[in-house]
Amino acid sequence: MKIVAGNSNRQLAQAIAGYLDSELTQCAVRRFADQEIFVEIQENVRGEDVFVVQSTSFPANDNLMELLIIIDALRRASARRITAVLPYFGYARQDRKSAARTPISAKLVANLITEAGADRVLTVDLHAGQIQGFFDIPTDNLYAAPVFTRDIKERYETNNVMVVSPDVGGVVRARAIAKRIDAPLAIVDKRRERPGESEVMNIIGSVDKRHCLLVDDIVDSGGTLCNAADALLSMGAISVTAYITHGVLSGGAVARITASKLRELVITDSIETTSAIRAAHNIRVVSIAPLLGEAVSRTALEKSVSSLFD
């Protein structure tokens, strides 16, 4: 088994390799003067089971091209099987035609990864479950729920906790965590006027005198979380903490979160954290390296991955 890392999240790739008591495969990823990407695999991978760890986060297009070129280089180096390990799958929010004459970019990216030569895909908390069907190769969608559940149980008395979905679309994800900690579920009813902006309309469920835990897959601008926190506190919540898998946190999101009434934002290291995130007093990062490492090990040994969540 070989583990290859692109430049998007080397820290996570090294943590996965450490969990597996292994080393990252020597691989040079550099750019020519005109910013064309060049990849050289510097170890023999002929006949090997290779796992490429690369999040397609900002800069999304550069990191996606790195992934595709690494996969192509491994295929041409006669790797036996190539698994694309995508802690964060970019373009996942473009999973349908939201208006006339718009693309379904998630399907396009799935096609690109398949055509590049990937044999399998391993990812975490896809924005929409149906994206698994966009790939014509086996795709395992892992969940951060066990990681978050463990953290919640260590920090809260769950008999006074309310799990909250920040929108109707995230109810299934929030319910999964609510079921694990035996807590009730509330829903934020919101209206989104344009991408990146939202207005909270109502809270479905009683949150009075409870610690509220907002659960979602992606935090980008942070506007939804901040509005939801304000609404929950106005309805009598004691505190509001957000558990979000992918901390995209673009633009002024970190400053917005820092200045908000959120007690804490907990994200995973699926996307490499910036210095601003590390400096924020109310943003904390939990690692999914053990989760991904165990999934990689089970894939290599042809064992069940779904049993991780039983």
mmCIF file of C-alpha atoms in Angstrom, residues 123-308:
data_model
loop_
_atom_site.group_PDB
_atom_site.id
_atom_site.type_symbol
_atom_site.label_atom_id
_atom_site.label_comp_id
_atom_site.label_asym_id
_atom_site.label_seq_id
_atom_site.Cartn_x
_atom_site.Cartn_y
_atom_site.Cartn_z
ATOM 1 C CA THR A 123 -14.772 10.920 0.700
ATOM 2 C CA VAL A 124 -16.376 12.477 3.786
ATOM 3 C CA ASP A 125 -19.876 13.934 4.230
ATOM 4 C CA LEU A 126 -20.915 14.634 0.656
ATOM 5 C CA HIS A 127 -23.185 17.652 0.428
ATOM 6 C CA ALA A 128 -25.876 15.437 -1.108
ATOM 7 C CA GLY A 129 -25.969 11.659 -0.872
ATOM 8 C CA GLN A 130 -26.938 11.239 -4.519
ATOM 9 C CA ILE A 131 -23.486 12.461 -5.601
ATOM 10 C CA GLN A 132 -22.295 8.917 -4.907
ATOM 11 C CA GLY A 133 -24.316 7.931 -7.955
ATOM 12 C CA PHE A 134 -22.469 10.473 -10.108
ATOM 13 C CA PHE A 135 -19.405 8.214 -10.021
ATOM 14 C CA ASP A 136 -19.281 5.112 -12.198
ATOM 15 C CA ILE A 137 -16.719 3.570 -9.812
ATOM 16 C CA PRO A 138 -17.153 2.363 -6.195
ATOM 17 C CA THR A 139 -17.540 5.366 -3.873
ATOM 18 C CA ASP A 140 -17.513 5.296 -0.073
ATOM 19 C CA ASN A 141 -19.048 8.293 1.679
ATOM 20 C CA LEU A 142 -17.784 8.435 5.265
ATOM 21 C CA TYR A 143 -19.505 10.406 8.018
ATOM 22 C CA ALA A 144 -17.984 12.701 10.621
ATOM 23 C CA ALA A 145 -20.893 11.913 12.976
ATOM 24 C CA PRO A 146 -18.907 9.435 15.144
ATOM 25 C CA VAL A 147 -16.129 12.010 15.626
ATOM 26 C CA PHE A 148 -18.606 14.737 16.573
ATOM 27 C CA THR A 149 -20.641 12.406 18.799
ATOM 28 C CA ARG A 150 -17.559 11.495 20.823
ATOM 29 C CA ASP A 151 -16.679 15.186 21.249
ATOM 30 C CA ILE A 152 -20.221 16.120 22.289
ATOM 31 C CA LYS A 153 -20.415 13.374 24.904
ATOM 32 C CA GLU A 154 -17.108 14.520 26.385
ATOM 33 C CA ARG A 155 -18.267 18.140 26.729
ATOM 34 C CA TYR A 156 -22.024 18.143 27.369
ATOM 35 C CA GLU A 157 -24.627 16.586 29.597
ATOM 36 C CA THR A 158 -26.750 15.280 26.755
ATOM 37 C CA ASN A 159 -30.010 15.434 28.741
ATOM 38 C CA ASN A 160 -29.934 19.220 28.309
ATOM 39 C CA VAL A 161 -28.862 19.323 24.648
ATOM 40 C CA MET A 162 -30.908 20.120 21.548
ATOM 41 C CA VAL A 163 -29.519 19.190 18.134
ATOM 42 C CA VAL A 164 -30.506 21.756 15.506
ATOM 43 C CA SER A 165 -30.501 21.521 11.724
ATOM 44 C CA PRO A 166 -29.771 24.965 10.197
ATOM 45 C CA ASP A 167 -32.132 24.206 7.297
ATOM 46 C CA VAL A 168 -34.664 21.629 6.157
ATOM 47 C CA GLY A 169 -32.146 19.981 3.800
ATOM 48 C CA GLY A 170 -29.833 19.049 6.670
ATOM 49 C CA VAL A 171 -32.423 17.289 8.812
ATOM 50 C CA VAL A 172 -31.189 13.773 8.017
ATOM 51 C CA ARG A 173 -27.619 14.676 8.982
ATOM 52 C CA ALA A 174 -28.701 16.364 12.238
ATOM 53 C CA ARG A 175 -31.092 13.555 13.123
ATOM 54 C CA ALA A 176 -28.256 11.018 12.840
ATOM 55 C CA ILE A 177 -26.302 12.814 15.576
ATOM 56 C CA ALA A 178 -29.431 13.433 17.667
ATOM 57 C CA LYS A 179 -30.130 9.692 17.586
ATOM 58 C CA ARG A 180 -26.564 8.844 18.642
ATOM 59 C CA ILE A 181 -26.703 11.084 21.731
ATOM 60 C CA ASP A 182 -30.424 10.508 22.414
ATOM 61 C CA ALA A 183 -31.307 14.200 22.110
ATOM 62 C CA PRO A 184 -34.319 15.990 20.564
ATOM 63 C CA LEU A 185 -34.169 17.751 17.210
ATOM 64 C CA ALA A 186 -35.110 21.279 16.154
ATOM 65 C CA ILE A 187 -35.060 22.874 12.697
ATOM 66 C CA VAL A 188 -34.261 26.402 11.564
ATOM 67 C CA ASP A 189 -36.692 27.513 8.868
ATOM 68 C CA LYS A 190 -34.863 29.987 6.638
ATOM 69 C CA ARG A 191 -35.201 31.709 3.287
ATOM 70 C CA ARG A 192 -32.142 32.150 1.055
ATOM 71 C CA GLU A 193 -32.483 35.159 -1.229
ATOM 72 C CA ARG A 194 -29.137 34.611 -3.022
ATOM 73 C CA PRO A 195 -26.074 32.369 -2.627
ATOM 74 C CA GLY A 196 -24.140 33.117 0.556
ATOM 75 C CA GLU A 197 -26.996 35.064 2.180
ATOM 76 C CA SER A 198 -29.844 33.775 4.323
ATOM 77 C CA GLU A 199 -32.562 35.096 6.597
ATOM 78 C CA VAL A 200 -33.811 33.028 9.528
ATOM 79 C CA MET A 201 -37.590 32.898 9.566
ATOM 80 C CA ASN A 202 -38.606 30.585 12.419
ATOM 81 C CA ILE A 203 -37.457 27.869 14.813
ATOM 82 C CA ILE A 204 -39.361 24.585 14.668
ATOM 83 C CA GLY A 205 -39.090 23.038 18.145
ATOM 84 C CA SER A 206 -38.618 24.346 21.690
ATOM 85 C CA VAL A 207 -35.027 25.328 22.479
ATOM 86 C CA ASP A 208 -35.730 27.192 25.733
ATOM 87 C CA LYS A 209 -33.070 26.571 28.433
ATOM 88 C CA ARG A 210 -31.101 24.123 26.263
ATOM 89 C CA HIS A 211 -27.598 23.989 24.852
ATOM 90 C CA CYS A 212 -28.138 24.011 21.091
ATOM 91 C CA LEU A 213 -25.811 22.163 18.716
ATOM 92 C CA LEU A 214 -26.070 23.250 15.085
ATOM 93 C CA VAL A 215 -25.048 20.397 12.756
ATOM 94 C CA ASP A 216 -24.238 20.806 9.056
ATOM 95 C CA ASP A 217 -21.773 19.634 6.394
ATOM 96 C CA ILE A 218 -20.323 22.935 5.093
ATOM 97 C CA VAL A 219 -19.750 26.395 6.548
ATOM 98 C CA ASP A 220 -18.747 28.896 3.867
ATOM 99 C CA SER A 221 -19.633 32.538 4.517
ATOM 100 C CA GLY A 222 -20.876 31.807 8.052
ATOM 101 C CA GLY A 223 -23.977 33.956 7.598
ATOM 102 C CA THR A 224 -26.428 31.095 8.134
ATOM 103 C CA LEU A 225 -24.739 29.995 11.373
ATOM 104 C CA CYS A 226 -24.598 33.503 12.821
ATOM 105 C CA ASN A 227 -28.244 34.198 11.972
ATOM 106 C CA ALA A 228 -29.288 30.836 13.388
ATOM 107 C CA ALA A 229 -27.354 31.452 16.603
ATOM 108 C CA ASP A 230 -29.061 34.821 17.072
ATOM 109 C CA ALA A 231 -32.484 33.274 16.475
ATOM 110 C CA LEU A 232 -31.877 30.358 18.865
ATOM 111 C CA LEU A 233 -30.611 32.623 21.651
ATOM 112 C CA SER A 234 -33.610 34.919 21.195
ATOM 113 C CA MET A 235 -35.827 31.854 21.709
ATOM 114 C CA GLY A 236 -34.240 31.118 25.088
ATOM 115 C CA ALA A 237 -31.302 28.839 24.251
ATOM 116 C CA ILE A 238 -28.527 28.817 26.868
ATOM 117 C CA SER A 239 -25.732 28.563 24.296
ATOM 118 C CA VAL A 240 -25.172 27.720 20.624
ATOM 119 C CA THR A 241 -22.304 25.591 19.328
ATOM 120 C CA ALA A 242 -21.906 24.543 15.682
ATOM 121 C CA TYR A 243 -20.485 21.199 14.548
ATOM 122 C CA ILE A 244 -19.641 21.469 10.844
ATOM 123 C CA THR A 245 -17.638 18.915 8.854
ATOM 124 C CA HIS A 246 -16.029 21.134 6.216
ATOM 125 C CA GLY A 247 -14.737 24.566 7.243
ATOM 126 C CA VAL A 248 -14.595 26.338 3.877
ATOM 127 C CA LEU A 249 -14.759 29.735 5.662
ATOM 128 C CA SER A 250 -14.205 31.963 2.648
ATOM 129 C CA GLY A 251 -13.978 35.757 2.565
ATOM 130 C CA GLY A 252 -14.699 37.370 5.922
ATOM 131 C CA ALA A 253 -16.230 34.246 7.433
ATOM 132 C CA VAL A 254 -13.655 33.845 10.222
ATOM 133 C CA ALA A 255 -14.122 37.428 11.381
ATOM 134 C CA ARG A 256 -17.895 36.967 11.207
ATOM 135 C CA ILE A 257 -17.759 33.815 13.320
ATOM 136 C CA THR A 258 -15.361 35.410 15.821
ATOM 137 C CA ALA A 259 -17.672 38.385 16.307
ATOM 138 C CA SER A 260 -20.844 36.272 16.514
ATOM 139 C CA LYS A 261 -22.737 34.924 19.514
ATOM 140 C CA LEU A 262 -21.647 31.371 18.745
ATOM 141 C CA ARG A 263 -20.064 29.779 21.794
ATOM 142 C CA GLU A 264 -17.881 27.669 19.510
ATOM 143 C CA LEU A 265 -17.538 26.449 15.938
ATOM 144 C CA VAL A 266 -16.124 22.928 15.727
ATOM 145 C CA ILE A 267 -14.826 21.834 12.311
ATOM 146 C CA THR A 268 -12.745 18.918 11.056
ATOM 147 C CA ASP A 269 -9.383 19.073 9.325
ATOM 148 C CA SER A 270 -10.852 17.926 5.991
ATOM 149 C CA ILE A 271 -9.692 21.328 4.690
ATOM 150 C CA GLU A 272 -6.300 22.622 5.767
ATOM 151 C CA THR A 273 -6.766 25.326 8.392
ATOM 152 C CA THR A 274 -5.464 28.847 7.848
ATOM 153 C CA SER A 275 -3.593 30.976 10.379
ATOM 154 C CA ALA A 276 -6.767 33.055 10.874
ATOM 155 C CA ILE A 277 -8.753 29.939 11.823
ATOM 156 C CA ARG A 278 -6.044 28.779 14.226
ATOM 157 C CA ALA A 279 -5.987 32.208 15.871
ATOM 158 C CA ALA A 280 -9.789 32.462 16.303
ATOM 159 C CA HIS A 281 -10.804 32.068 19.956
ATOM 160 C CA ASN A 282 -14.085 30.293 19.216
ATOM 161 C CA ILE A 283 -13.097 27.949 16.360
ATOM 162 C CA ARG A 284 -11.784 24.476 17.235
ATOM 163 C CA VAL A 285 -10.558 21.727 14.903
ATOM 164 C CA VAL A 286 -11.022 17.979 15.471
ATOM 165 C CA SER A 287 -9.158 15.473 13.325
ATOM 166 C CA ILE A 288 -10.717 12.908 11.004
ATOM 167 C CA ALA A 289 -7.323 11.285 10.330
ATOM 168 C CA PRO A 290 -8.171 8.171 12.427
ATOM 169 C CA LEU A 291 -11.497 7.825 10.586
ATOM 170 C CA LEU A 292 -9.882 8.106 7.147
ATOM 171 C CA GLY A 293 -6.905 5.986 8.199
ATOM 172 C CA GLU A 294 -9.171 3.160 9.337
ATOM 173 C CA ALA A 295 -11.208 3.401 6.114
ATOM 174 C CA VAL A 296 -8.013 3.283 4.020
ATOM 175 C CA SER A 297 -6.800 0.248 5.965
ATOM 176 C CA ARG A 298 -10.099 -1.590 5.534
ATOM 177 C CA THR A 299 -10.206 -0.769 1.825
ATOM 178 C CA ALA A 300 -6.680 -2.098 1.328
ATOM 179 C CA LEU A 301 -7.511 -5.285 3.259
ATOM 180 C CA GLU A 302 -10.866 -5.710 1.440
ATOM 181 C CA LYS A 303 -12.793 -5.392 4.717
ATOM 182 C CA SER A 304 -16.136 -3.681 5.347
ATOM 183 C CA VAL A 305 -16.058 0.127 5.517
ATOM 184 C CA SER A 306 -19.745 0.555 6.335
ATOM 185 C CA SER A 307 -19.259 -1.368 9.588
ATOM 186 C CA LEU A 308 -17.306 1.690 10.843
#
